[in-house]
Short mmCIF file of C-alpha atoms in Angstrom, two decimals:
data_model
loop_
_atom_site.label_atom_id
_atom_site.label_comp_id
_atom_site.label_asym_id
_atom_site.label_seq_id
_atom_site.Cartn_x
_atom_site.Cartn_y
_atom_site.Cartn_z
CA MET A 1068 28.70 -44.64 12.83
CA ALA A 1069 27.01 -43.95 9.59
CA ALA A 1070 28.13 -40.83 7.75
CA VAL A 1071 25.59 -38.11 7.24
CA LEU A 1072 25.55 -36.56 3.69
CA ALA A 1073 23.88 -33.15 3.27
CA LEU A 1074 22.53 -32.50 -0.19
CA ALA A 1075 22.18 -28.84 -1.37
CA GLY A 1076 18.95 -28.02 -3.25
CA GLY A 1077 18.99 -26.53 -6.80
CA CYS A 1078 21.14 -27.07 -9.82
CA ALA A 1079 24.70 -25.75 -9.65
CA ASP A 1080 24.94 -25.37 -13.46
CA GLU A 1081 21.81 -23.28 -13.76
CA PRO A 1082 22.72 -19.88 -15.21
CA SER A 1083 21.81 -16.81 -13.19
CA GLY A 1084 22.07 -13.06 -13.48
CA CYS A 1085 23.61 -11.92 -16.73
CA ASP A 1086 24.12 -15.49 -17.97
CA ALA A 1087 20.45 -16.35 -17.76
CA LYS A 1088 18.25 -16.50 -20.77
CA PRO A 1089 16.36 -13.13 -21.24
CA LYS A 1090 12.94 -13.16 -19.67
CA LEU A 1091 10.68 -11.68 -22.39
CA SER A 1092 7.97 -11.05 -19.86
CA SER A 1093 10.18 -8.56 -18.11
CA ALA A 1094 11.29 -6.76 -21.26
CA LYS A 1095 10.85 -2.97 -21.17
CA GLY A 1096 9.03 -1.10 -23.94
CA GLU A 1097 6.26 -1.76 -26.38
CA LYS A 1098 5.95 -5.31 -27.79
CA ARG A 1099 5.02 -5.22 -31.58
CA PRO A 1100 2.31 -7.60 -32.66
CA VAL A 1101 3.62 -9.44 -35.68
CA GLU A 1102 6.10 -12.34 -35.10
CA ILE A 1103 8.87 -12.64 -37.62
CA GLU A 1104 10.61 -15.95 -38.36
CA PRO A 1105 14.32 -15.32 -39.27
CA SER A 1106 15.20 -16.55 -42.77
CA GLN A 1107 18.18 -17.00 -45.04
CA GLN A 1108 16.13 -16.58 -48.16
CA HIS A 1109 16.89 -13.34 -49.91
CA PRO A 1110 13.71 -11.22 -50.31
CA GLY A 1111 12.63 -9.42 -53.52
CA ILE A 1112 11.57 -10.26 -57.04
CA ALA A 1113 13.95 -11.91 -59.56
CA ASP A 1114 14.55 -10.07 -62.86
CA SER A 1115 13.08 -13.04 -64.72
CA ALA A 1116 9.87 -12.62 -62.80
CA LEU A 1117 9.65 -8.96 -63.56
CA ASP A 1118 10.28 -9.58 -67.27
CA LYS A 1119 7.55 -12.28 -67.18
CA ALA A 1120 5.06 -9.93 -65.54
CA LEU A 1121 5.90 -6.98 -67.74
CA PRO A 1122 7.68 -8.13 -70.90
CA PRO A 1123 9.87 -5.43 -72.47
CA PRO A 1124 8.27 -3.62 -75.37
CA ASP A 1125 9.45 -3.98 -78.93
CA LEU A 1126 12.66 -2.10 -79.80
CA LYS A 1127 10.65 0.05 -82.30
CA ALA A 1128 8.14 1.04 -79.58
CA GLU A 1129 7.65 4.69 -78.92
CA PRO A 1130 9.95 6.04 -76.04
CA VAL A 1131 7.01 6.77 -73.78
CA GLU A 1132 5.99 3.18 -73.97
CA LYS A 1133 9.52 2.03 -73.08
CA VAL A 1134 9.74 4.51 -70.22
CA LEU A 1135 6.32 3.56 -68.68
CA ASN A 1136 7.09 -0.17 -68.97
CA HIS A 1137 10.35 0.47 -67.07
CA LEU A 1138 8.61 2.52 -64.47
CA ARG A 1139 6.02 -0.23 -63.96
CA GLN A 1140 8.88 -2.75 -63.46
CA GLU A 1141 10.56 -0.40 -60.97
CA THR A 1142 7.35 0.04 -59.10
CA LEU A 1143 6.96 -3.73 -58.76
CA ASP A 1144 10.53 -4.07 -57.62
CA MET A 1145 10.09 -1.27 -55.01
CA ALA A 1146 6.86 -2.83 -53.74
CA GLY A 1147 8.58 -6.17 -53.53
CA ALA A 1148 5.65 -8.03 -55.01
CA ILE A 1149 4.03 -8.83 -58.33
CA GLY A 1150 0.80 -6.92 -58.37
CA LYS A 1151 -1.61 -5.23 -60.70
CA THR A 1152 -0.45 -2.11 -62.42
CA ASP A 1153 -2.05 0.11 -64.98
CA ALA A 1154 -0.40 1.13 -68.29
CA GLY A 1155 0.79 4.42 -66.71
CA LYS A 1156 0.62 7.93 -67.95
CA CYS A 1157 3.00 10.90 -68.22
CA GLU A 1158 1.85 14.51 -67.73
CA GLY A 1159 3.34 15.80 -71.03
CA GLU A 1160 5.83 14.72 -73.62
CA VAL A 1161 8.48 12.29 -72.39
CA VAL A 1162 11.12 13.19 -74.97
CA ARG A 1163 12.46 16.51 -73.81
CA PRO A 1164 15.69 18.48 -74.09
CA ARG A 1165 18.48 17.33 -71.77
CA GLY A 1166 17.83 18.27 -68.13
CA GLU A 1167 14.10 18.83 -68.40
CA THR A 1168 11.70 16.83 -66.35
CA VAL A 1169 8.16 15.26 -66.62
CA ARG A 1170 6.02 13.60 -64.09
CA CYS A 1171 4.72 10.10 -64.87
CA ASN A 1172 2.27 8.13 -62.78
CA VAL A 1173 1.93 4.27 -62.33
CA VAL A 1174 -0.90 2.77 -60.35
CA PHE A 1175 -0.04 -0.30 -58.26
CA GLU A 1176 -2.93 -2.23 -56.63
CA GLY A 1177 -5.03 1.02 -56.67
CA VAL A 1178 -2.28 3.19 -55.23
CA THR A 1179 -0.75 5.99 -57.49
CA VAL A 1180 2.99 6.04 -57.56
CA PRO A 1181 4.42 9.33 -59.04
CA TRP A 1182 7.86 9.35 -60.78
CA LEU A 1183 9.98 12.21 -61.91
CA VAL A 1184 11.68 11.47 -65.22
CA THR A 1185 14.71 13.61 -66.09
CA SER A 1186 15.83 13.70 -69.74
CA LYS A 1187 19.46 12.94 -70.51
CA GLY A 1188 18.94 13.47 -74.26
CA MET A 1189 19.09 11.15 -77.27
CA THR A 1190 21.85 8.75 -78.05
CA SER A 1191 22.55 6.05 -80.68
CA GLY A 1192 20.81 2.84 -79.79
CA SER A 1193 21.92 -0.83 -79.90
CA ALA A 1194 20.10 -1.38 -83.13
CA GLY A 1195 22.59 0.58 -85.15
CA ILE A 1196 23.90 4.07 -85.90
CA PHE A 1197 20.53 4.99 -87.47
CA SER A 1198 18.64 4.10 -84.24
CA GLN A 1199 18.30 6.55 -81.38
CA ASP A 1200 17.18 5.84 -77.82
CA PHE A 1201 15.80 8.31 -75.19
CA VAL A 1202 18.09 8.27 -72.18
CA TYR A 1203 16.77 9.32 -68.83
CA THR A 1204 16.78 8.92 -65.06
CA ALA A 1205 13.78 8.33 -62.86
CA ARG A 1206 13.22 8.71 -59.15
CA PRO A 1207 9.94 8.13 -57.14
CA LEU A 1208 8.22 11.18 -55.65
CA LYS A 1209 6.45 8.78 -53.34
CA THR A 1210 7.34 5.17 -52.65
CA VAL A 1211 5.11 2.13 -52.38
CA HIS A 1212 5.56 -1.05 -50.32
CA THR A 1213 3.73 -4.13 -49.28
CA ALA A 1214 3.50 -5.54 -45.65
CA GLN A 1215 4.76 -8.90 -46.77
CA SER A 1216 7.82 -7.39 -48.50
CA VAL A 1217 8.75 -5.57 -45.23
CA TYR A 1218 8.27 -8.73 -43.10
CA ASP A 1219 10.37 -10.75 -45.58
CA LEU A 1220 13.18 -8.22 -45.64
CA TYR A 1221 13.28 -8.03 -41.77
CA ALA A 1222 13.27 -11.85 -41.63
CA TRP A 1223 16.23 -11.88 -43.88
CA GLU A 1224 18.08 -9.21 -41.94
CA GLN A 1225 17.56 -11.24 -38.76
CA GLY A 1226 18.56 -14.58 -40.35
CA LYS A 1227 21.03 -13.86 -43.11
CA ASN A 1228 24.07 -14.60 -40.90
CA GLY A 1229 22.69 -17.98 -39.85
CA THR A 1230 23.31 -17.15 -36.14
CA THR A 1231 21.11 -19.20 -33.85
CA GLN A 1232 23.09 -18.99 -30.58
CA GLY A 1233 25.09 -16.41 -28.68
CA PRO A 1234 24.55 -12.61 -28.05
CA LEU A 1235 24.03 -11.89 -31.78
CA ALA A 1236 21.22 -14.40 -32.22
CA PRO A 1237 17.69 -13.05 -32.83
CA VAL A 1238 15.56 -13.61 -29.80
CA ASP A 1239 11.97 -12.62 -30.79
CA PRO A 1240 11.93 -10.37 -33.86
CA ARG A 1241 8.68 -8.55 -34.46
CA CYS A 1242 7.14 -5.81 -36.54
CA ASP A 1243 4.10 -3.49 -36.50
CA ARG A 1244 1.02 -4.78 -38.24
CA LEU A 1245 1.45 -2.96 -41.52
CA PRO A 1246 -1.16 -2.11 -44.20
CA LYS A 1247 -1.24 -4.56 -47.07
CA VAL A 1248 -0.06 -1.77 -49.40
CA PHE A 1249 1.31 1.56 -48.14
CA THR A 1250 3.20 4.58 -49.37
CA ALA A 1251 6.03 6.48 -47.83
CA GLU A 1252 8.07 9.73 -48.33
CA PRO A 1253 11.49 9.07 -49.93
CA GLY A 1254 14.37 9.65 -47.63
CA LYS A 1255 12.29 9.50 -44.44
CA ASN A 1256 11.14 7.02 -41.82
CA THR A 1257 7.80 5.41 -42.52
CA GLY A 1258 6.40 5.78 -39.06
CA TYR A 1259 6.37 2.01 -38.57
CA PHE A 1260 8.82 -0.16 -36.57
CA CYS A 1261 10.32 -3.64 -36.34
CA GLN A 1262 12.18 -4.78 -33.21
CA ASP A 1263 14.07 -7.39 -31.33
CA ILE A 1264 15.15 -8.08 -27.76
CA SER A 1265 18.27 -6.19 -26.51
CA THR A 1266 20.10 -7.17 -23.34
CA SER A 1267 22.79 -5.48 -21.25
CA CYS A 1268 24.34 -6.12 -17.90
CA THR A 1269 25.15 -3.72 -15.05
CA ASP A 1270 26.65 -5.08 -11.79
CA GLY A 1271 25.35 -8.58 -12.48
CA VAL A 1272 21.82 -7.35 -13.21
CA GLN A 1273 20.49 -8.12 -16.62
CA ASP A 1274 18.46 -5.41 -18.35
CA VAL A 1275 16.08 -6.63 -21.10
CA LYS A 1276 14.13 -4.33 -23.46
CA TRP A 1277 12.62 -4.15 -26.83
CA LEU A 1278 14.90 -2.43 -29.29
CA ASP A 1279 12.87 -0.60 -31.93
CA GLN A 1280 14.21 -0.16 -35.47
CA ALA A 1281 12.47 2.44 -37.55
CA ILE A 1282 11.48 1.21 -41.03
CA HIS A 1283 13.25 3.71 -43.28
CA VAL A 1284 12.94 4.34 -47.09
CA ASP A 1285 15.77 5.98 -48.97
CA LYS A 1286 15.33 8.32 -52.02
CA ARG A 1287 15.37 5.37 -54.40
CA GLY A 1288 12.68 3.49 -52.47
CA GLN A 1289 14.91 0.93 -50.78
CA LEU A 1290 13.98 -0.08 -47.31
CA SER A 1291 16.26 -0.39 -44.22
CA PHE A 1292 15.87 -0.65 -40.47
CA LEU A 1293 17.36 2.05 -38.27
CA ALA A 1294 17.99 1.57 -34.56
#
């Protein structure tokens, strides 16, 4: 008598439940429109590029010229892109007694970026004991950023560890569609978000959702992503 062999349908190795690949179509929450490709290339502008775009003034230049050139470089670095800046202007004398402040403005791509310059006084400069330099600190009263710099930073945050598999691997990183150039309040969230897929498992049931990360700017103008 011939033996009868029953074959079960389906694939025994096909993952199911919490082992299955997350189904993006079933993800809870709002899906942001801009796809981000993870990258291991560090974002930002190299110092050499900043110096080429805005060469340092002569050592004998007036303090206000040195301060404004530095603020223009800091503005480009904060924006994360080489762009058009004006010469800048300070609302009063830059060289002031120690502890006093003056507001200086730099325009980047048509957007005014205000800085608060605080005097630290005068000190002997590098050119010799007969040379004096104006020493100061500066902080932005409003920060400026470009959409591309945010996308590049999030791409690096997602790809910097080189993880392509496993629970820590990015699934589908995305961001809001940002204005080409936008300003933000130092120390606060910008009101924009980036995101990736987050998964969890309860009693063998997989929960898939979009995990929003607020685009945050610190008091120095540096960006980060807060879950």
